[in-house]
Amino acid sequence: RFLLLVAVAAAACGGSEPTASSPPPHTDPPVATSISVSAAQLSFASLGESQTLTATVRDQHGQPISGVSVSCNSSSAAVASVNHSGTVTAAANGTATITASSGSLSATAMVTVAQVAATVAFGVSRLAFDSVNKTQTVAVSVRDARKNVIANPTVAWTSSDSAVVTVTSGGAATARATGTATLKAGSYTSPATA
């Protein structure tokens, strides 16, 4: 009886017995089955801005595989380029698709580059008219957060007093009466005197 009890106790305490909650580890070699990227979409508000995509290759059991070669390419490097490390850099306004590939597997991320105005600089700090109905055009330079010029920007022009000076969507200011008014390009201002 003593020996039997010892044998039963040893079996019950052993850690090598497989249980329902701890299935045996997979012994078959990993096979690359799927690939994914860390983001499905990337958005850029400034040229020269960069973000990094990370690609993950998984085996038939859904486990990540390390040391797998992954290549990245852009459908339009003129809009967004990508290097071997997955760093995507905005080059021009537009859209591009970044594709991460490993063997026959591939995953994509859509890139949108749309510059957002951060600063507006006026060509002149003040307009002066010597008579009514004369027109002057105010030139502006609009730049993004990285100080890149935004080509053909849409500028919302307004006049603080259209009875004194009116302004068109193209920045053409026309004197209407004697007085002082302030022109605004978006949230930026320029004084005008008629």
Tab-separated table of N, CA, C and O in Angstrom, residues 46-160:
chain	number	residue	atom	x	y	z
A	46	SER	N	1.881	67.846	-44.695
A	46	SER	CA	3.040	68.636	-45.129
A	46	SER	C	3.953	67.785	-45.992
A	46	SER	O	4.103	66.576	-45.749
A	47	LEU	N	4.578	68.401	-46.972
A	47	LEU	CA	5.565	67.700	-47.780
A	47	LEU	C	6.818	67.483	-46.929
A	47	LEU	O	7.170	68.308	-46.096
A	48	GLY	N	7.483	66.349	-47.142
A	48	GLY	CA	8.664	66.025	-46.363
A	48	GLY	C	8.353	65.328	-45.053
A	48	GLY	O	9.268	64.857	-44.363
A	49	GLU	N	7.095	65.238	-44.703
A	49	GLU	CA	6.683	64.548	-43.473
A	49	GLU	C	6.822	63.034	-43.681
A	49	GLU	O	6.591	62.520	-44.774
A	50	SER	N	7.197	62.314	-42.620
A	50	SER	CA	7.410	60.863	-42.730
A	50	SER	C	6.644	60.097	-41.660
A	50	SER	O	6.427	60.592	-40.549
A	51	GLN	N	6.235	58.887	-42.014
A	51	GLN	CA	5.640	57.933	-41.081
A	51	GLN	C	6.189	56.556	-41.446
A	51	GLN	O	6.542	56.308	-42.602
A	52	THR	N	6.227	55.663	-40.463
A	52	THR	CA	6.798	54.340	-40.713
A	52	THR	C	5.733	53.255	-40.644
A	52	THR	O	4.942	53.192	-39.695
A	53	LEU	N	5.729	52.417	-41.669
A	53	LEU	CA	4.855	51.240	-41.712
A	53	LEU	C	5.644	50.021	-41.252
A	53	LEU	O	6.810	49.850	-41.623
A	54	THR	N	5.006	49.178	-40.464
A	54	THR	CA	5.616	47.928	-40.024
A	54	THR	C	4.837	46.757	-40.610
A	54	THR	O	3.604	46.724	-40.523
A	55	ALA	N	5.547	45.826	-41.240
A	55	ALA	CA	4.903	44.646	-41.818
A	55	ALA	C	5.135	43.445	-40.903
A	55	ALA	O	6.215	43.269	-40.339
A	56	THR	N	4.091	42.624	-40.746
A	56	THR	CA	4.178	41.416	-39.926
A	56	THR	C	3.768	40.210	-40.762
A	56	THR	O	2.686	40.195	-41.355
A	57	VAL	N	4.655	39.223	-40.826
A	57	VAL	CA	4.369	37.970	-41.532
A	57	VAL	C	4.006	36.914	-40.489
A	57	VAL	O	4.710	36.758	-39.481
A	58	ARG	N	2.920	36.178	-40.727
A	58	ARG	CA	2.469	35.155	-39.780
A	58	ARG	C	2.428	33.780	-40.437
A	58	ARG	O	2.230	33.657	-41.652
A	59	ASP	N	2.597	32.757	-39.588
A	59	ASP	CA	2.581	31.383	-40.100
A	59	ASP	C	1.176	30.812	-40.110
A	59	ASP	O	0.192	31.520	-39.864
A	60	GLN	N	1.075	29.520	-40.413
A	60	GLN	CA	-0.218	28.861	-40.531
A	60	GLN	C	-0.988	28.803	-39.218
A	60	GLN	O	-2.191	28.534	-39.203
A	61	HIS	N	-0.309	29.079	-38.119
A	61	HIS	CA	-0.959	29.071	-36.806
A	61	HIS	C	-1.223	30.492	-36.298
A	61	HIS	O	-1.631	30.674	-35.156
A	62	GLY	N	-0.962	31.488	-37.164
A	62	GLY	CA	-1.203	32.865	-36.776
A	62	GLY	C	-0.101	33.477	-35.945
A	62	GLY	O	-0.261	34.575	-35.400
A	63	GLN	N	1.039	32.813	-35.864
A	63	GLN	CA	2.145	33.316	-35.073
A	63	GLN	C	3.113	34.121	-35.947
A	63	GLN	O	3.391	33.740	-37.081
A	64	PRO	N	3.625	35.257	-35.427
A	64	PRO	CA	4.580	36.053	-36.203
A	64	PRO	C	5.858	35.263	-36.495
A	64	PRO	O	6.326	34.489	-35.659
A	65	ILE	N	6.394	35.457	-37.702
A	65	ILE	CA	7.647	34.813	-38.093
A	65	ILE	C	8.715	35.891	-38.180
A	65	ILE	O	8.548	36.898	-38.875
A	66	SER	N	9.799	35.694	-37.483
A	66	SER	CA	10.885	36.674	-37.518
A	66	SER	C	11.891	36.311	-38.606
A	66	SER	O	11.970	35.166	-39.048
A	67	GLY	N	12.654	37.303	-39.037
A	67	GLY	CA	13.713	37.067	-40.009
A	67	GLY	C	13.231	36.850	-41.425
A	67	GLY	O	13.999	36.388	-42.280
A	68	VAL	N	11.978	37.185	-41.710
A	68	VAL	CA	11.447	37.008	-43.063
A	68	VAL	C	11.718	38.265	-43.879
A	68	VAL	O	11.524	39.389	-43.397
A	69	SER	N	12.164	38.112	-45.097
A	69	SER	CA	12.453	39.248	-45.962
A	69	SER	C	11.151	39.876	-46.467
A	69	SER	O	10.281	39.180	-46.984
A	70	VAL	N	11.025	41.200	-46.283
A	70	VAL	CA	9.853	41.941	-46.746
A	70	VAL	C	10.327	43.132	-47.569
A	70	VAL	O	11.227	43.865	-47.145
A	71	SER	N	9.765	43.313	-48.748
A	71	SER	CA	10.105	44.455	-49.590
A	71	SER	C	8.914	45.405	-49.656
A	71	SER	O	7.764	44.986	-49.563
A	72	CYS	N	9.203	46.703	-49.812
A	72	CYS	CA	8.154	47.717	-49.895
A	72	CYS	C	8.341	48.554	-51.149
A	72	CYS	O	9.475	48.866	-51.526
A	73	ASN	N	7.243	48.911	-51.785
A	73	ASN	CA	7.332	49.794	-52.943
A	73	ASN	C	6.104	50.692	-53.000
A	73	ASN	O	5.066	50.395	-52.390
A	74	SER	N	6.247	51.798	-53.719
A	74	SER	CA	5.174	52.772	-53.860
A	74	SER	C	4.639	52.779	-55.277
A	74	SER	O	5.409	52.657	-56.235
A	75	SER	N	3.330	52.931	-55.405
A	75	SER	CA	2.737	53.006	-56.747
A	75	SER	C	3.048	54.343	-57.404
A	75	SER	O	2.950	54.474	-58.623
A	76	SER	N	3.420	55.350	-56.605
A	76	SER	CA	3.768	56.666	-57.149
A	76	SER	C	4.778	57.329	-56.217
A	76	SER	O	4.409	58.020	-55.259
A	77	ALA	N	6.048	57.118	-56.505
A	77	ALA	CA	7.107	57.716	-55.682
A	77	ALA	C	7.100	59.233	-55.781
A	77	ALA	O	7.640	59.917	-54.900
A	78	ALA	N	6.487	59.779	-56.828
A	78	ALA	CA	6.398	61.229	-56.958
A	78	ALA	C	5.475	61.824	-55.899
A	78	ALA	O	5.586	62.996	-55.542
A	79	VAL	N	4.566	61.012	-55.394
A	79	VAL	CA	3.640	61.450	-54.338
A	79	VAL	C	4.146	61.033	-52.970
A	79	VAL	O	4.193	61.834	-52.031
A	80	ALA	N	4.530	59.764	-52.836
A	80	ALA	CA	5.031	59.252	-51.554
A	80	ALA	C	6.048	58.153	-51.825
A	80	ALA	O	5.749	57.185	-52.526
A	81	SER	N	7.237	58.320	-51.271
A	81	SER	CA	8.285	57.313	-51.431
A	81	SER	C	8.347	56.441	-50.188
A	81	SER	O	7.855	56.815	-49.122
A	82	VAL	N	8.949	55.267	-50.320
A	82	VAL	CA	9.116	54.364	-49.181
A	82	VAL	C	10.490	53.714	-49.280
A	82	VAL	O	10.929	53.338	-50.367
A	83	ASN	N	11.192	53.604	-48.150
A	83	ASN	CA	12.510	52.974	-48.166
A	83	ASN	C	12.440	51.548	-47.640
A	83	ASN	O	11.360	51.037	-47.325
A	84	HIS	N	13.583	50.877	-47.550
A	84	HIS	CA	13.609	49.477	-47.169
A	84	HIS	C	13.175	49.251	-45.722
A	84	HIS	O	12.799	48.136	-45.345
A	85	SER	N	13.168	50.328	-44.924
A	85	SER	CA	12.743	50.212	-43.523
A	85	SER	C	11.251	50.468	-43.348
A	85	SER	O	10.739	50.401	-42.226
A	86	GLY	N	10.571	50.777	-44.439
A	86	GLY	CA	9.137	51.037	-44.358
A	86	GLY	C	8.792	52.475	-44.036
A	86	GLY	O	7.624	52.778	-43.752
A	87	THR	N	9.776	53.380	-44.092
A	87	THR	CA	9.507	54.788	-43.829
A	87	THR	C	8.927	55.442	-45.075
A	87	THR	O	9.561	55.447	-46.131
A	88	VAL	N	7.714	55.977	-44.933
A	88	VAL	CA	7.009	56.610	-46.046
A	88	VAL	C	7.153	58.120	-45.908
A	88	VAL	O	6.913	58.682	-44.835
A	89	THR	N	7.542	58.790	-47.013
A	89	THR	CA	7.765	60.238	-46.986
A	89	THR	C	6.922	60.908	-48.061
A	89	THR	O	6.937	60.496	-49.228
A	90	ALA	N	6.180	61.947	-47.659
A	90	ALA	CA	5.333	62.686	-48.593
A	90	ALA	C	6.188	63.546	-49.513
A	90	ALA	O	7.092	64.238	-49.055
A	91	ALA	N	5.883	63.497	-50.811
A	91	ALA	CA	6.657	64.258	-51.789
A	91	ALA	C	5.811	65.278	-52.556
A	91	ALA	O	6.316	66.326	-52.963
A	92	ALA	N	4.524	64.989	-52.751
A	92	ALA	CA	3.645	65.903	-53.485
A	92	ALA	C	2.207	65.567	-53.140
A	92	ALA	O	1.906	64.455	-52.685
A	93	ASN	N	1.320	66.517	-53.370
A	93	ASN	CA	-0.097	66.270	-53.115
A	93	ASN	C	-0.620	65.184	-54.055
A	93	ASN	O	-0.280	65.159	-55.246
A	94	GLY	N	-1.442	64.305	-53.512
A	94	GLY	CA	-2.008	63.221	-54.315
A	94	GLY	C	-2.182	61.963	-53.482
A	94	GLY	O	-2.159	62.006	-52.244
A	95	THR	N	-2.352	60.845	-54.170
A	95	THR	CA	-2.522	59.561	-53.488
A	95	THR	C	-1.552	58.534	-54.053
A	95	THR	O	-1.128	58.625	-55.213
A	96	ALA	N	-1.202	57.574	-53.233
A	96	ALA	CA	-0.321	56.481	-53.643
A	96	ALA	C	-0.649	55.263	-52.811
A	96	ALA	O	-1.266	55.365	-51.741
A	97	THR	N	-0.233	54.107	-53.292
A	97	THR	CA	-0.421	52.863	-52.557
A	97	THR	C	0.943	52.265	-52.238
A	97	THR	O	1.776	52.099	-53.127
A	98	ILE	N	1.151	51.979	-50.960
A	98	ILE	CA	2.373	51.319	-50.523
A	98	ILE	C	2.083	49.830	-50.393
A	98	ILE	O	1.116	49.439	-49.733
A	99	THR	N	2.911	48.998	-51.031
A	99	THR	CA	2.721	47.554	-50.987
A	99	THR	C	3.904	46.893	-50.291
A	99	THR	O	5.056	47.113	-50.671
A	100	ALA	N	3.601	46.106	-49.261
A	100	ALA	CA	4.613	45.308	-48.566
A	100	ALA	C	4.465	43.871	-49.049
A	100	ALA	O	3.369	43.303	-49.004
A	101	SER	N	5.573	43.267	-49.530
A	101	SER	CA	5.513	41.928	-50.109
A	101	SER	C	6.544	41.004	-49.479
A	101	SER	O	7.654	41.413	-49.136
A	102	SER	N	6.138	39.764	-49.354
A	102	SER	CA	7.048	38.703	-48.916
A	102	SER	C	6.663	37.446	-49.677
A	102	SER	O	5.600	36.865	-49.437
A	103	GLY	N	7.496	37.061	-50.634
A	103	GLY	CA	7.142	35.947	-51.500
A	103	GLY	C	5.895	36.274	-52.290
A	103	GLY	O	5.800	37.334	-52.920
A	104	SER	N	4.886	35.408	-52.215
A	104	SER	CA	3.628	35.641	-52.921
A	104	SER	C	2.629	36.428	-52.092
A	104	SER	O	1.530	36.750	-52.564
A	105	LEU	N	2.981	36.762	-50.860
A	105	LEU	CA	2.080	37.479	-49.967
A	105	LEU	C	2.275	38.985	-50.114
A	105	LEU	O	3.385	39.458	-50.353
A	106	SER	N	1.196	39.734	-49.958
A	106	SER	CA	1.309	41.192	-50.021
A	106	SER	C	0.203	41.848	-49.200
A	106	SER	O	-0.865	41.266	-48.986
A	107	ALA	N	0.477	43.059	-48.730
A	107	ALA	CA	-0.492	43.878	-48.003
A	107	ALA	C	-0.270	45.321	-48.426
A	107	ALA	O	0.848	45.702	-48.777
A	108	THR	N	-1.325	46.119	-48.406
A	108	THR	CA	-1.223	47.489	-48.906
A	108	THR	C	-1.695	48.516	-47.881
A	108	THR	O	-2.468	48.216	-46.975
A	109	ALA	N	-1.203	49.735	-48.081
A	109	ALA	CA	-1.639	50.887	-47.290
A	109	ALA	C	-1.856	52.048	-48.252
A	109	ALA	O	-1.028	52.305	-49.121
A	110	MET	N	-2.989	52.721	-48.107
A	110	MET	CA	-3.292	53.868	-48.955
A	110	MET	C	-2.711	55.132	-48.339
A	110	MET	O	-2.866	55.378	-47.141
A	111	VAL	N	-2.027	55.931	-49.160
A	111	VAL	CA	-1.395	57.167	-48.691
A	111	VAL	C	-2.090	58.363	-49.349
A	111	VAL	O	-2.303	58.376	-50.565
A	112	THR	N	-2.444	59.341	-48.535
A	112	THR	CA	-3.019	60.588	-49.041
A	112	THR	C	-2.159	61.754	-48.575
A	112	THR	O	-1.899	61.901	-47.379
A	113	VAL	N	-1.717	62.561	-49.532
A	113	VAL	CA	-0.937	63.757	-49.215
A	113	VAL	C	-1.773	64.972	-49.613
A	113	VAL	O	-2.138	65.119	-50.780
A	114	ALA	N	-2.102	65.805	-48.646
A	114	ALA	CA	-2.891	67.013	-48.903
A	114	ALA	C	-2.365	68.112	-47.984
A	114	ALA	O	-2.662	68.109	-46.775
A	115	GLN	N	-1.568	69.012	-48.541
A	115	GLN	CA	-0.979	70.074	-47.729
A	115	GLN	C	-2.049	70.929	-47.057
A	115	GLN	O	-3.070	71.271	-47.666
A	116	VAL	N	-1.794	71.262	-45.803
A	116	VAL	CA	-2.684	72.127	-45.028
A	116	VAL	C	-1.938	73.421	-44.719
A	116	VAL	O	-0.784	73.399	-44.282
A	117	ALA	N	-2.594	74.540	-44.965
A	117	ALA	CA	-1.959	75.847	-44.750
A	117	ALA	C	-1.651	76.063	-43.270
A	117	ALA	O	-2.509	75.876	-42.406
A	118	ALA	N	-0.413	76.438	-43.002
A	118	ALA	CA	0.003	76.757	-41.632
A	118	ALA	C	0.323	78.241	-41.490
A	118	ALA	O	0.096	78.830	-40.436
A	119	THR	N	0.846	78.849	-42.563
A	119	THR	CA	1.162	80.282	-42.540
A	119	THR	C	0.791	80.924	-43.871
A	119	THR	O	0.809	80.270	-44.916
A	120	VAL	N	0.463	82.203	-43.807
A	120	VAL	CA	0.189	82.995	-45.010
A	120	VAL	C	1.015	84.272	-44.914
A	120	VAL	O	0.952	84.991	-43.907
A	121	ALA	N	1.808	84.553	-45.934
A	121	ALA	CA	2.619	85.776	-45.969
A	121	ALA	C	2.113	86.668	-47.093
A	121	ALA	O	1.914	86.208	-48.228
A	122	PHE	N	1.888	87.949	-46.784
A	122	PHE	CA	1.404	88.898	-47.779
A	122	PHE	C	2.571	89.506	-48.548
A	122	PHE	O	3.628	89.782	-47.970
A	123	GLY	N	2.340	89.748	-49.832
A	123	GLY	CA	3.373	90.382	-50.646
A	123	GLY	C	3.615	91.822	-50.245
A	123	GLY	O	4.718	92.352	-50.418
A	124	VAL	N	2.586	92.475	-49.719
A	124	VAL	CA	2.708	93.847	-49.208
A	124	VAL	C	2.029	93.897	-47.844
A	124	VAL	O	1.114	93.113	-47.563
A	125	SER	N	2.490	94.794	-47.004
A	125	SER	CA	1.900	94.913	-45.669
A	125	SER	C	0.762	95.919	-45.628
A	125	SER	O	-0.023	95.935	-44.678
A	126	ARG	N	0.676	96.760	-46.688
A	126	ARG	CA	-0.363	97.794	-46.699
A	126	ARG	C	-0.690	98.190	-48.136
A	126	ARG	O	0.202	98.304	-48.974
A	127	LEU	N	-1.975	98.406	-48.382
A	127	LEU	CA	-2.425	98.915	-49.680
A	127	LEU	C	-2.925	100.337	-49.505
A	127	LEU	O	-3.613	100.646	-48.525
A	128	ALA	N	-2.608	101.205	-50.480
A	128	ALA	CA	-3.098	102.586	-50.461
A	128	ALA	C	-3.640	102.930	-51.845
A	128	ALA	O	-2.991	102.649	-52.863
A	129	PHE	N	-4.837	103.503	-51.900
A	129	PHE	CA	-5.462	103.905	-53.158
A	129	PHE	C	-5.607	105.429	-53.166
A	129	PHE	O	-6.028	106.025	-52.168
A	130	ASP	N	-5.285	106.052	-54.303
A	130	ASP	CA	-5.411	107.513	-54.392
A	130	ASP	C	-6.742	107.944	-54.982
A	130	ASP	O	-7.037	109.139	-55.074
A	131	SER	N	-7.525	106.967	-55.415
A	131	SER	CA	-8.868	107.279	-55.912
A	131	SER	C	-9.720	106.028	-55.865
A	131	SER	O	-9.211	104.908	-55.756
A	132	VAL	N	-11.019	106.210	-55.937
A	132	VAL	CA	-11.925	105.063	-55.895
A	132	VAL	C	-11.919	104.338	-57.238
A	132	VAL	O	-11.477	104.875	-58.255
A	133	ASN	N	-12.410	103.120	-57.197
A	133	ASN	CA	-12.518	102.233	-58.362
A	133	ASN	C	-11.165	101.765	-58.899
A	133	ASN	O	-11.100	101.174	-59.972
A	134	LYS	N	-10.114	102.044	-58.167
A	134	LYS	CA	-8.824	101.491	-58.555
A	134	LYS	C	-8.656	100.119	-57.893
A	134	LYS	O	-9.161	99.871	-56.797
A	135	THR	N	-7.914	99.253	-58.582
A	135	THR	CA	-7.760	97.871	-58.106
A	135	THR	C	-6.292	97.504	-57.967
A	135	THR	O	-5.465	97.858	-58.815
A	136	GLN	N	-5.986	96.810	-56.893
A	136	GLN	CA	-4.660	96.241	-56.682
A	136	GLN	C	-4.845	94.787	-56.235
A	136	GLN	O	-5.792	94.468	-55.515
A	137	THR	N	-3.953	93.956	-56.693
A	137	THR	CA	-4.025	92.538	-56.307
A	137	THR	C	-3.013	92.245	-55.206
A	137	THR	O	-1.831	92.600	-55.326
A	138	VAL	N	-3.483	91.609	-54.172
A	138	VAL	CA	-2.625	91.254	-53.040
A	138	VAL	C	-2.076	89.847	-53.258
A	138	VAL	O	-2.844	88.874	-53.342
A	139	ALA	N	-0.778	89.742	-53.387
A	139	ALA	CA	-0.148	88.427	-53.544
A	139	ALA	C	0.108	87.814	-52.166
A	139	ALA	O	0.480	88.514	-51.216
A	140	VAL	N	-0.115	86.521	-52.055
A	140	VAL	CA	0.148	85.830	-50.796
A	140	VAL	C	0.960	84.569	-51.064
A	140	VAL	O	0.898	83.979	-52.150
A	141	SER	N	1.746	84.192	-50.080
A	141	SER	CA	2.498	82.934	-50.130
A	141	SER	C	1.979	82.061	-48.995
A	141	SER	O	2.090	82.436	-47.822
A	142	VAL	N	1.410	80.941	-49.360
A	142	VAL	CA	0.817	80.035	-48.372
A	142	VAL	C	1.742	78.829	-48.211
A	142	VAL	O	2.156	78.226	-49.205
A	143	ARG	N	2.068	78.490	-46.975
A	143	ARG	CA	2.995	77.385	-46.703
A	143	ARG	C	2.413	76.404	-45.691
A	143	ARG	O	1.585	76.788	-44.850
A	144	ASP	N	2.888	75.162	-45.780
A	144	ASP	CA	2.452	74.144	-44.821
A	144	ASP	C	3.315	74.217	-43.563
A	144	ASP	O	4.163	75.109	-43.414
A	145	ALA	N	3.121	73.275	-42.640
A	145	ALA	CA	3.828	73.321	-41.354
A	145	ALA	C	5.332	73.130	-41.481
A	145	ALA	O	6.091	73.531	-40.601
A	146	ARG	N	5.778	72.540	-42.598
A	146	ARG	CA	7.213	72.362	-42.828
A	146	ARG	C	7.763	73.438	-43.764
A	146	ARG	O	8.833	73.278	-44.341
A	147	LYS	N	6.992	74.506	-43.936
A	147	LYS	CA	7.386	75.692	-44.701
A	147	LYS	C	7.511	75.443	-46.202
A	147	LYS	O	8.217	76.176	-46.902
A	148	ASN	N	6.827	74.431	-46.705
A	148	ASN	CA	6.768	74.202	-48.146
A	148	ASN	C	5.641	75.051	-48.737
A	148	ASN	O	4.538	75.108	-48.179
A	149	VAL	N	5.910	75.688	-49.867
A	149	VAL	CA	4.893	76.502	-50.526
A	149	VAL	C	3.768	75.607	-51.041
A	149	VAL	O	4.009	74.531	-51.603
A	150	ILE	N	2.539	76.056	-50.836
A	150	ILE	CA	1.379	75.346	-51.366
A	150	ILE	C	1.011	75.994	-52.698
A	150	ILE	O	0.687	77.184	-52.758
A	151	ALA	N	1.092	75.217	-53.754
A	151	ALA	CA	0.805	75.742	-55.090
A	151	ALA	C	-0.698	75.899	-55.293
A	151	ALA	O	-1.485	75.045	-54.890
A	152	ASN	N	-1.084	77.004	-55.909
A	152	ASN	CA	-2.488	77.285	-56.227
A	152	ASN	C	-3.417	77.069	-55.025
A	152	ASN	O	-4.389	76.311	-55.103
A	153	PRO	N	-3.123	77.741	-53.922
A	153	PRO	CA	-3.961	77.536	-52.732
A	153	PRO	C	-5.334	78.188	-52.893
A	153	PRO	O	-5.494	79.170	-53.632
A	154	THR	N	-6.307	77.648	-52.213
A	154	THR	CA	-7.627	78.271	-52.152
A	154	THR	C	-7.639	79.187	-50.933
A	154	THR	O	-7.496	78.718	-49.797
A	155	VAL	N	-7.786	80.486	-51.178
A	155	VAL	CA	-7.746	81.478	-50.101
A	155	VAL	C	-9.111	82.139	-49.978
A	155	VAL	O	-9.673	82.608	-50.965
A	156	ALA	N	-9.633	82.164	-48.768
A	156	ALA	CA	-10.920	82.801	-48.513
A	156	ALA	C	-10.676	84.266	-48.146
A	156	ALA	O	-10.271	84.580	-47.019
A	157	TRP	N	-10.894	85.148	-49.123
A	157	TRP	CA	-10.667	86.583	-48.905
A	157	TRP	C	-11.935	87.246	-48.394
A	157	TRP	O	-13.039	86.982	-48.872
A	158	THR	N	-11.772	88.166	-47.425
A	158	THR	CA	-12.893	88.970	-46.930
A	158	THR	C	-12.399	90.378	-46.638
A	158	THR	O	-11.210	90.605	-46.400
A	159	SER	N	-13.327	91.332	-46.665
A	159	SER	CA	-13.028	92.726	-46.328
A	159	SER	C	-13.836	93.099	-45.095
A	159	SER	O	-15.014	92.749	-44.987
A	160	SER	N	-13.182	93.813	-44.172
A	160	SER	CA	-13.886	94.221	-42.957
A	160	SER	C	-14.938	95.295	-43.243
A	160	SER	O	-15.856	95.505	-42.440
